[in-house]
PDB file of C-alpha atoms in Angstrom:
ATOM      1  CA  MET M  30       0.000   0.000   0.000  1.00 51.00           C
ATOM      2  CA  ALA M  31       1.295   3.446  -0.877  1.00 46.00           C
ATOM      3  CA  GLY M  32      -0.149   6.937  -0.699  1.00 48.00           C
ATOM      4  CA  ALA M  33       0.724  10.598  -0.979  1.00 46.00           C
ATOM      5  CA  GLY M  34      -1.161  13.810  -0.317  1.00 46.00           C
ATOM      6  CA  VAL M  35      -1.275  17.402   0.805  1.00 47.00           C
ATOM      7  CA  GLY M  36      -3.300  18.467   3.829  1.00 49.00           C
ATOM      8  CA  THR M  37      -3.207  20.414   7.068  1.00 50.00           C
ATOM      9  CA  ASP M  38      -0.005  18.574   7.994  1.00 53.00           C
ATOM     10  CA  GLY M  39       1.702  19.562   4.726  1.00 57.00           C
ATOM     11  CA  THR M  40       2.923  17.187   2.049  1.00 70.00           C
ATOM     12  CA  SER M  41       3.271  13.568   3.133  1.00 75.00           C
ATOM     13  CA  PHE M  42       4.059  10.162   1.660  1.00 80.00           C
ATOM     14  CA  GLN M  43       3.346   6.728   3.098  1.00 84.00           C
ATOM     15  CA  PHE M  44       4.344   3.241   2.060  1.00 86.00           C
ATOM     16  CA  ALA M  45       3.263   0.122   3.948  1.00 88.00           C
ATOM     17  CA  VAL M  46       3.407  -3.648   3.550  1.00 88.00           C
ATOM     18  CA  LYS M  47       1.209  -5.982   5.598  1.00 87.00           C
ATOM     19  CA  GLU M  48       1.160  -9.783   5.537  1.00 88.00           C
ATOM     20  CA  ASN M  49      -1.136 -11.802   7.821  1.00 85.00           C
ATOM     21  CA  ASN M  50       0.325 -15.226   7.023  1.00 83.00           C
ATOM     22  CA  TRP M  51       4.038 -14.637   6.688  1.00 81.00           C
ATOM     23  CA  LEU M  52       6.020 -17.747   5.743  1.00 77.00           C
ATOM     24  CA  GLY M  53       2.756 -19.685   5.870  1.00 79.00           C
ATOM     25  CA  ARG M  54       2.913 -19.872   9.672  1.00 78.00           C
ATOM     26  CA  GLY M  55       0.115 -17.495  10.625  1.00 82.00           C
ATOM     27  CA  MET M  56       2.550 -14.749  11.641  1.00 88.00           C
ATOM     28  CA  LYS M  57       1.842 -11.087  10.929  1.00 90.00           C
ATOM     29  CA  LEU M  58       4.456  -8.913   9.235  1.00 92.00           C
ATOM     30  CA  GLU M  59       4.041  -5.150   8.995  1.00 92.00           C
ATOM     31  CA  SER M  60       6.471  -2.635   7.567  1.00 92.00           C
ATOM     32  CA  SER M  61       5.880   1.054   6.936  1.00 91.00           C
ATOM     33  CA  LEU M  62       7.656   4.215   5.843  1.00 91.00           C
ATOM     34  CA  ASN M  63       6.199   7.668   6.520  1.00 88.00           C
ATOM     35  CA  VAL M  64       7.707  10.840   5.075  1.00 89.00           C
ATOM     36  CA  SER M  65       6.447  14.351   5.840  1.00 83.00           C
ATOM     37  CA  GLU M  66       7.953  17.812   5.666  1.00 80.00           C
ATOM     38  CA  GLU M  67       9.390  17.547   9.197  1.00 81.00           C
ATOM     39  CA  LYS M  68       9.658  13.844   9.959  1.00 86.00           C
ATOM     40  CA  ILE M  69      10.762  10.548   8.455  1.00 91.00           C
ATOM     41  CA  SER M  70       9.851   7.359  10.298  1.00 92.00           C
ATOM     42  CA  GLY M  71       9.896   3.665   9.553  1.00 93.00           C
ATOM     43  CA  ASN M  72       9.198   0.468  11.415  1.00 93.00           C
ATOM     44  CA  ILE M  73       9.128  -3.306  11.038  1.00 94.00           C
ATOM     45  CA  LEU M  74       6.848  -5.465  13.195  1.00 94.00           C
ATOM     46  CA  VAL M  75       6.665  -9.264  13.404  1.00 93.00           C
ATOM     47  CA  ASP M  76       3.765 -10.649  15.446  1.00 92.00           C
ATOM     48  CA  ASN M  77       3.303 -14.361  16.138  1.00 91.00           C
ATOM     49  CA  PRO M  78      -0.156 -14.787  17.742  1.00 88.00           C
ATOM     50  CA  ASN M  79       0.457 -18.475  18.545  1.00 86.00           C
ATOM     51  CA  TYR M  80       4.121 -18.742  19.478  1.00 85.00           C
ATOM     52  CA  ASN M  81       5.331 -22.331  19.639  1.00 83.00           C
ATOM     53  CA  TYR M  82       1.657 -23.449  19.633  1.00 81.00           C
ATOM     54  CA  THR M  83       1.147 -22.113  23.151  1.00 83.00           C
ATOM     55  CA  GLY M  84      -1.713 -19.742  22.267  1.00 81.00           C
ATOM     56  CA  ASN M  85       0.404 -16.812  23.510  1.00 88.00           C
ATOM     57  CA  GLY M  86       1.352 -13.934  21.256  1.00 90.00           C
ATOM     58  CA  VAL M  87       4.942 -12.694  20.805  1.00 94.00           C
ATOM     59  CA  ARG M  88       5.911  -9.558  18.905  1.00 94.00           C
ATOM     60  CA  VAL M  89       9.193  -7.933  17.919  1.00 95.00           C
ATOM     61  CA  ALA M  90       9.450  -4.430  16.465  1.00 96.00           C
ATOM     62  CA  LEU M  91      12.168  -2.091  15.224  1.00 95.00           C
ATOM     63  CA  ASP M  92      11.515   1.666  14.967  1.00 95.00           C
ATOM     64  CA  VAL M  93      13.626   4.399  13.369  1.00 94.00           C
ATOM     65  CA  SER M  94      12.677   8.080  13.107  1.00 93.00           C
ATOM     66  CA  SER M  95      14.250  11.440  12.314  1.00 92.00           C
ATOM     67  CA  THR M  96      12.643  14.804  13.038  1.00 87.00           C
ATOM     68  CA  ASP M  97      13.918  18.069  11.576  1.00 86.00           C
ATOM     69  CA  ARG M  98      12.349  21.281  12.882  1.00 81.00           C
ATOM     70  CA  SER M  99      15.516  23.336  12.546  1.00 80.00           C
ATOM     71  CA  THR M 100      13.759  25.947  10.409  1.00 79.00           C
ATOM     72  CA  SER M 101      10.711  26.444  12.625  1.00 73.00           C
ATOM     73  CA  SER M 102      12.144  25.831  16.105  1.00 75.00           C
ATOM     74  CA  GLY M 103      15.877  25.042  15.862  1.00 80.00           C
ATOM     75  CA  PHE M 104      15.359  21.440  16.899  1.00 81.00           C
ATOM     76  CA  LYS M 105      16.507  18.138  15.354  1.00 88.00           C
ATOM     77  CA  SER M 106      16.382  14.598  16.691  1.00 89.00           C
ATOM     78  CA  SER M 107      16.917  11.007  15.603  1.00 92.00           C
ATOM     79  CA  LYS M 108      15.642   7.981  17.486  1.00 93.00           C
ATOM     80  CA  THR M 109      16.238   4.242  17.076  1.00 95.00           C
ATOM     81  CA  GLY M 110      14.890   1.423  19.189  1.00 95.00           C
ATOM     82  CA  PHE M 111      13.323  -2.002  19.444  1.00 95.00           C
ATOM     83  CA  LEU M 112      10.537  -3.707  21.331  1.00 96.00           C
ATOM     84  CA  LEU M 113       9.990  -7.291  22.517  1.00 96.00           C
ATOM     85  CA  GLY M 114       6.662  -8.225  24.033  1.00 96.00           C
ATOM     86  CA  THR M 115       4.073 -10.919  24.604  1.00 95.00           C
ATOM     87  CA  ASN M 116       0.353 -11.091  25.256  1.00 92.00           C
ATOM     88  CA  PHE M 117      -1.621 -13.918  26.823  1.00 91.00           C
ATOM     89  CA  GLU M 118      -5.030 -14.665  28.320  1.00 90.00           C
ATOM     90  CA  GLN M 119      -4.424 -15.142  32.048  1.00 91.00           C
ATOM     91  CA  TYR M 120      -8.082 -15.694  32.877  1.00 92.00           C
ATOM     92  CA  GLU M 121     -11.236 -15.763  30.767  1.00 92.00           C
ATOM     93  CA  ASP M 122     -11.370 -12.451  28.835  1.00 93.00           C
ATOM     94  CA  PHE M 123      -8.514 -11.049  30.977  1.00 96.00           C
ATOM     95  CA  TYR M 124      -5.249 -10.424  29.144  1.00 95.00           C
ATOM     96  CA  VAL M 125      -1.742  -9.533  30.330  1.00 96.00           C
ATOM     97  CA  GLY M 126       0.729  -7.881  27.966  1.00 95.00           C
ATOM     98  CA  PRO M 127       4.308  -7.322  29.250  1.00 97.00           C
ATOM     99  CA  LYS M 128       7.020  -5.895  27.009  1.00 96.00           C
ATOM    100  CA  ILE M 129      10.573  -4.560  27.119  1.00 97.00           C
ATOM    101  CA  SER M 130      11.759  -1.690  24.927  1.00 96.00           C
ATOM    102  CA  SER M 131      15.062   0.109  24.452  1.00 96.00           C
ATOM    103  CA  TYR M 132      15.793   3.340  22.561  1.00 94.00           C
ATOM    104  CA  TYR M 133      18.700   5.594  21.716  1.00 95.00           C
ATOM    105  CA  GLU M 134      18.054   9.250  20.856  1.00 93.00           C
ATOM    106  CA  ASP M 135      20.247  12.112  19.664  1.00 92.00           C
ATOM    107  CA  VAL M 136      18.864  15.636  20.111  1.00 89.00           C
ATOM    108  CA  SER M 137      20.536  18.762  18.713  1.00 89.00           C
ATOM    109  CA  THR M 138      19.456  22.388  18.865  1.00 85.00           C
ATOM    110  CA  SER M 139      20.529  25.706  17.387  1.00 84.00           C
ATOM    111  CA  SER M 140      20.647  29.187  18.850  1.00 82.00           C
ATOM    112  CA  THR M 141      17.108  29.828  17.578  1.00 80.00           C
ATOM    113  CA  ALA M 142      15.640  27.072  19.770  1.00 79.00           C
ATOM    114  CA  SER M 143      13.751  27.955  22.932  1.00 77.00           C
ATOM    115  CA  SER M 144      15.474  27.671  26.295  1.00 78.00           C
ATOM    116  CA  MET M 145      13.436  24.561  27.097  1.00 76.00           C
ATOM    117  CA  LEU M 146      14.585  22.783  23.932  1.00 78.00           C
ATOM    118  CA  GLN M 147      18.206  23.860  24.372  1.00 81.00           C
ATOM    119  CA  LYS M 148      18.244  22.203  27.797  1.00 82.00           C
ATOM    120  CA  GLN M 149      17.322  18.890  26.149  1.00 82.00           C
ATOM    121  CA  ALA M 150      20.185  18.802  23.653  1.00 85.00           C
ATOM    122  CA  GLY M 151      22.342  15.678  23.970  1.00 88.00           C
ATOM    123  CA  THR M 152      22.235  11.904  23.591  1.00 91.00           C
ATOM    124  CA  TYR M 153      19.937   9.658  25.587  1.00 91.00           C
ATOM    125  CA  ALA M 154      19.636   5.921  26.143  1.00 92.00           C
ATOM    126  CA  SER M 155      16.728   4.179  27.817  1.00 93.00           C
ATOM    127  CA  ALA M 156      15.355   0.737  28.615  1.00 95.00           C
ATOM    128  CA  ASP M 157      11.802   0.354  29.900  1.00 96.00           C
ATOM    129  CA  PHE M 158       9.488  -2.362  31.123  1.00 97.00           C
ATOM    130  CA  SER M 159       5.819  -1.936  30.278  1.00 97.00           C
ATOM    131  CA  TYR M 160       2.722  -3.970  30.908  1.00 97.00           C
ATOM    132  CA  SER M 161      -0.982  -3.804  30.175  1.00 97.00           C
ATOM    133  CA  LEU M 162      -3.949  -5.405  31.937  1.00 97.00           C
ATOM    134  CA  THR M 163      -7.001  -5.732  29.700  1.00 97.00           C
ATOM    135  CA  LEU M 164     -10.538  -6.922  30.346  1.00 97.00           C
ATOM    136  CA  ASP M 165     -12.251  -7.589  27.011  1.00 96.00           C
ATOM    137  CA  LYS M 166     -16.004  -8.259  27.126  1.00 95.00           C
ATOM    138  CA  ARG M 167     -16.813  -7.325  23.510  1.00 94.00           C
ATOM    139  CA  ASP M 168     -19.056  -9.679  21.570  1.00 91.00           C
ATOM    140  CA  GLN M 169     -16.493  -9.645  18.739  1.00 88.00           C
ATOM    141  CA  ARG M 170     -13.282  -7.781  17.968  1.00 84.00           C
ATOM    142  CA  TRP M 171     -14.287  -6.789  14.435  1.00 81.00           C
ATOM    143  CA  GLN M 172     -17.428  -4.692  13.944  1.00 82.00           C
ATOM    144  CA  THR M 173     -18.310  -4.826  17.633  1.00 88.00           C
ATOM    145  CA  THR M 174     -21.990  -4.373  18.441  1.00 87.00           C
ATOM    146  CA  ASP M 175     -22.090  -4.881  22.218  1.00 92.00           C
ATOM    147  CA  GLY M 176     -19.841  -5.051  25.272  1.00 95.00           C
ATOM    148  CA  PHE M 177     -16.819  -3.146  26.542  1.00 96.00           C
ATOM    149  CA  ARG M 178     -13.024  -3.206  26.696  1.00 97.00           C
ATOM    150  CA  SER M 179     -10.971  -1.598  29.460  1.00 97.00           C
ATOM    151  CA  SER M 180      -7.193  -1.506  29.684  1.00 97.00           C
ATOM    152  CA  PHE M 181      -4.714  -0.187  32.244  1.00 97.00           C
ATOM    153  CA  LEU M 182      -1.065   0.263  31.264  1.00 97.00           C
ATOM    154  CA  GLN M 183       2.117   1.360  32.969  1.00 97.00           C
ATOM    155  CA  THR M 184       5.736   1.930  31.898  1.00 96.00           C
ATOM    156  CA  LEU M 185       8.583   1.628  34.407  1.00 96.00           C
ATOM    157  CA  PRO M 186      12.143   2.779  33.601  1.00 94.00           C
ATOM    158  CA  LEU M 187      14.829   0.113  33.935  1.00 95.00           C
ATOM    159  CA  TYR M 188      17.560   2.473  32.793  1.00 93.00           C
ATOM    160  CA  SER M 189      17.227   6.012  31.498  1.00 89.00           C
ATOM    161  CA  ASP M 190      19.085   9.309  31.447  1.00 85.00           C
ATOM    162  CA  THR M 191      15.691  10.975  31.989  1.00 87.00           C
ATOM    163  CA  PRO M 192      13.584   8.363  33.858  1.00 91.00           C
ATOM    164  CA  ALA M 193       9.829   8.831  33.865  1.00 93.00           C
ATOM    165  CA  LEU M 194       6.716   6.892  34.834  1.00 94.00           C
ATOM    166  CA  VAL M 195       3.859   6.472  32.376  1.00 95.00           C
ATOM    167  CA  HIS M 196       0.311   5.581  33.383  1.00 96.00           C
ATOM    168  CA  GLY M 197      -2.627   5.100  31.062  1.00 96.00           C
ATOM    169  CA  PHE M 198      -6.219   3.959  30.927  1.00 97.00           C
ATOM    170  CA  ASP M 199      -8.343   3.201  27.856  1.00 96.00           C
ATOM    171  CA  TYR M 200     -12.022   2.333  27.812  1.00 97.00           C
ATOM    172  CA  SER M 201     -14.485   1.624  25.029  1.00 95.00           C
ATOM    173  CA  HIS M 202     -18.152   0.690  25.289  1.00 95.00           C
ATOM    174  CA  TYR M 203     -20.502  -0.459  22.529  1.00 93.00           C
ATOM    175  CA  ARG M 204     -24.283  -0.816  22.455  1.00 92.00           C
ATOM    176  CA  THR M 205     -26.824  -1.675  19.797  1.00 89.00           C
ATOM    177  CA  LEU M 206     -29.357   1.158  19.828  1.00 86.00           C
ATOM    178  CA  THR M 207     -31.588  -0.177  17.062  1.00 84.00           C
ATOM    179  CA  GLU M 208     -31.244  -2.926  14.501  1.00 78.00           C
ATOM    180  CA  ASP M 209     -29.039  -0.803  12.226  1.00 80.00           C
ATOM    181  CA  VAL M 210     -27.591   1.731  14.683  1.00 86.00           C
ATOM    182  CA  ILE M 211     -24.545   1.086  16.873  1.00 88.00           C
ATOM    183  CA  GLY M 212     -23.469   3.577  19.540  1.00 90.00           C
ATOM    184  CA  SER M 213     -20.001   3.679  21.070  1.00 92.00           C
ATOM    185  CA  PHE M 214     -18.122   5.667  23.695  1.00 93.00           C
ATOM    186  CA  LYS M 215     -14.335   5.788  23.936  1.00 94.00           C
ATOM    187  CA  PHE M 216     -12.097   7.313  26.606  1.00 94.00           C
ATOM    188  CA  TYR M 217      -8.324   7.790  26.474  1.00 94.00           C
ATOM    189  CA  SER M 218      -5.939   9.038  29.166  1.00 94.00           C
ATOM    190  CA  ARG M 219      -2.168   9.205  29.589  1.00 94.00           C
ATOM    191  CA  ALA M 220       0.178  10.725  32.165  1.00 94.00           C
ATOM    192  CA  ILE M 221       3.977  10.879  32.185  1.00 93.00           C
ATOM    193  CA  ASN M 222       5.936  12.203  35.149  1.00 92.00           C
ATOM    194  CA  SER M 223       9.676  12.590  35.586  1.00 90.00           C
ATOM    195  CA  ILE M 224      11.177  10.926  38.672  1.00 90.00           C
ATOM    196  CA  ASN M 225      14.240  13.163  38.827  1.00 85.00           C
ATOM    197  CA  ASP M 226      14.874  16.908  38.488  1.00 78.00           C
ATOM    198  CA  LYS M 227      14.884  16.814  34.663  1.00 79.00           C
ATOM    199  CA  ASP M 228      11.950  17.635  32.435  1.00 82.00           C
ATOM    200  CA  VAL M 229      10.348  14.876  30.365  1.00 84.00           C
ATOM    201  CA  ARG M 230      11.993  14.673  26.948  1.00 82.00           C
ATOM    202  CA  ILE M 231      10.012  16.276  24.142  1.00 78.00           C
ATOM    203  CA  SER M 232       9.877  12.981  22.217  1.00 79.00           C
ATOM    204  CA  GLU M 233       8.276  11.255  25.224  1.00 85.00           C
ATOM    205  CA  LYS M 234       5.594  13.824  25.993  1.00 84.00           C
ATOM    206  CA  VAL M 235       2.091  12.476  25.484  1.00 85.00           C
ATOM    207  CA  GLN M 236      -0.196  13.352  22.585  1.00 81.00           C
ATOM    208  CA  VAL M 237      -3.837  12.642  21.839  1.00 81.00           C
ATOM    209  CA  PRO M 238      -3.795   9.909  19.142  1.00 80.00           C
ATOM    210  CA  SER M 239      -5.097  10.845  15.713  1.00 74.00           C
ATOM    211  CA  SER M 240      -7.736   8.099  15.953  1.00 75.00           C
ATOM    212  CA  MET M 241      -9.406  10.115  18.750  1.00 74.00           C
ATOM    213  CA  LEU M 242      -9.341  13.415  16.848  1.00 72.00           C
ATOM    214  CA  ARG M 243     -11.793  14.805  14.323  1.00 68.00           C
ATOM    215  CA  GLY M 244     -11.586  18.368  13.063  1.00 63.00           C
ATOM    216  CA  PHE M 245      -8.037  18.847  14.391  1.00 63.00           C
ATOM    217  CA  ALA M 246      -4.763  18.678  12.477  1.00 62.00           C
ATOM    218  CA  ARG M 247      -2.606  15.744  13.561  1.00 60.00           C
ATOM    219  CA  GLY M 248      -0.087  16.762  16.210  1.00 59.00           C
ATOM    220  CA  LYS M 249      -1.552  20.286  16.405  1.00 62.00           C
ATOM    221  CA  VAL M 250      -3.408  19.916  19.704  1.00 65.00           C
ATOM    222  CA  GLY M 251      -1.967  20.642  23.114  1.00 63.00           C
ATOM    223  CA  PRO M 252       0.621  22.823  24.847  1.00 65.00           C
ATOM    224  CA  LYS M 253       2.968  24.927  22.743  1.00 63.00           C
ATOM    225  CA  ASP M 254       6.592  25.899  23.015  1.00 61.00           C
ATOM    226  CA  ASP M 255       6.695  29.080  20.927  1.00 62.00           C
ATOM    227  CA  THR M 256       4.858  27.951  17.762  1.00 61.00           C
ATOM    228  CA  ASP M 257       5.420  24.188  18.117  1.00 63.00           C
ATOM    229  CA  HIS M 258       2.948  21.775  19.648  1.00 63.00           C
ATOM    230  CA  VAL M 259       5.253  19.741  21.870  1.00 68.00           C
ATOM    231  CA  GLY M 260       2.799  17.515  23.700  1.00 72.00           C
ATOM    232  CA  GLY M 261       2.186  17.494  27.426  1.00 81.00           C
ATOM    233  CA  ASN M 262       2.560  15.561  30.644  1.00 87.00           C
ATOM    234  CA  TYR M 263      -1.141  14.701  30.698  1.00 90.00           C
ATOM    235  CA  ALA M 264      -3.689  13.970  27.984  1.00 89.00           C
ATOM    236  CA  THR M 265      -7.321  12.902  27.978  1.00 89.00           C
ATOM    237  CA  ALA M 266      -9.846  12.498  25.200  1.00 89.00           C
ATOM    238  CA  ALA M 267     -13.396  11.186  24.894  1.00 90.00           C
ATOM    239  CA  SER M 268     -15.447  10.435  21.816  1.00 88.00           C
ATOM    240  CA  PHE M 269     -19.060   9.507  21.133  1.00 87.00           C
ATOM    241  CA  ARG M 270     -19.894   7.741  17.914  1.00 86.00           C
ATOM    242  CA  VAL M 271     -23.172   6.705  16.330  1.00 84.00           C
ATOM    243  CA  GLY M 272     -22.844   4.409  13.339  1.00 75.00           C
ATOM    244  CA  LEU M 273     -25.644   4.280  10.768  1.00 66.00           C
ATOM    245  CA  PRO M 274     -25.628   2.043   7.647  1.00 53.00           C
ATOM    246  CA  ASN M 275     -23.930   4.761   5.544  1.00 53.00           C
ATOM    247  CA  ILE M 276     -23.388   7.605   8.020  1.00 56.00           C
ATOM    248  CA  CYS M 277     -21.162   8.027  11.065  1.00 54.00           C
ATOM    249  CA  LEU M 278     -21.627  10.840  13.575  1.00 54.00           C
ATOM    250  CA  LEU M 279     -18.710  11.579  15.924  1.00 56.00           C
ATOM    251  CA  TYR M 280     -18.013  14.033  18.725  1.00 55.00           C
ATOM    252  CA  THR M 281     -14.513  14.287  20.201  1.00 59.00           C
ATOM    253  CA  SER M 282     -13.249  16.250  23.202  1.00 59.00           C
ATOM    254  CA  PRO M 283      -9.424  16.264  23.478  1.00 60.00           C
ATOM    255  CA  SER M 284      -7.729  17.799  26.524  1.00 61.00           C
ATOM    256  CA  PRO M 285      -3.908  17.631  26.661  1.00 59.00           C
ATOM    257  CA  ARG M 286      -2.083  19.392  29.508  1.00 59.00           C
ATOM    258  CA  ASP M 287       1.553  20.024  30.396  1.00 57.00           C
ATOM    259  CA  ALA M 288       3.121  20.387  33.806  1.00 50.00           C
ATOM    260  CA  THR M 289       5.341  23.282  32.702  1.00 47.00           C
ATOM    261  CA  LEU M 290       3.536  24.881  29.767  1.00 46.00           C
ATOM    262  CA  SER M 291       0.130  26.487  30.029  1.00 39.00           C
ATOM    263  CA  ARG M 292      -0.517  27.716  26.494  1.00 40.00           C
ATOM    264  CA  MET M 293      -3.098  25.874  24.441  1.00 40.00           C
ATOM    265  CA  PRO M 294      -3.940  26.214  20.712  1.00 43.00           C
TER     266      PRO M 294
END
């Protein structure tokens, strides 16, 4: 799959490959390349949903990205890392998903960068342990018509030059209103807090995901540093959706916040 376009985010190009039965073993392979005016990112993901015939899922991912905002904010960064995780059903409809990730990041700034960005110039290495606890009571994963899914997640630093704790909670609820009308409610929340005297790195600040936004440019919601939307320490969003046979009505309320910045768009 490939695509290109011009929108509120500027010119962008995307290329992706997805295989649901890689090597004929039921494994999923995903690879993508995204190019925009300020960022280039790529990743490779291999997901085995039935590792060694145990019924447990195992996934491995490699991510590479480079951001260049030297013209607008005097900021450049490159980030490379990998992820190793698993997911299994501990009890009926209750899933546990632990994972380990490690990243290396190089941040450089110019004299035109803000004082906050200049303080973050340097190289950083990190290794984190994350886990998710999910209760899934949906009637089906695809085209859900009834039930709910709730998930709590947490990230703990094993090693980091700027250690921080991440907490999150996601909730979605579905109900059949009439024979052809499905209503849904979704809630998203994230919080990241530094555990030393350093500010959270700009690349780790939380953002409202694009899937929860309608009527907003991607990455253009939340606290600003000068003219750049840099994300925040806290983010919440809620959406209400009513699905008709050929019409979908959606209302979204994003609310990102930052512990040090108070300006909103």
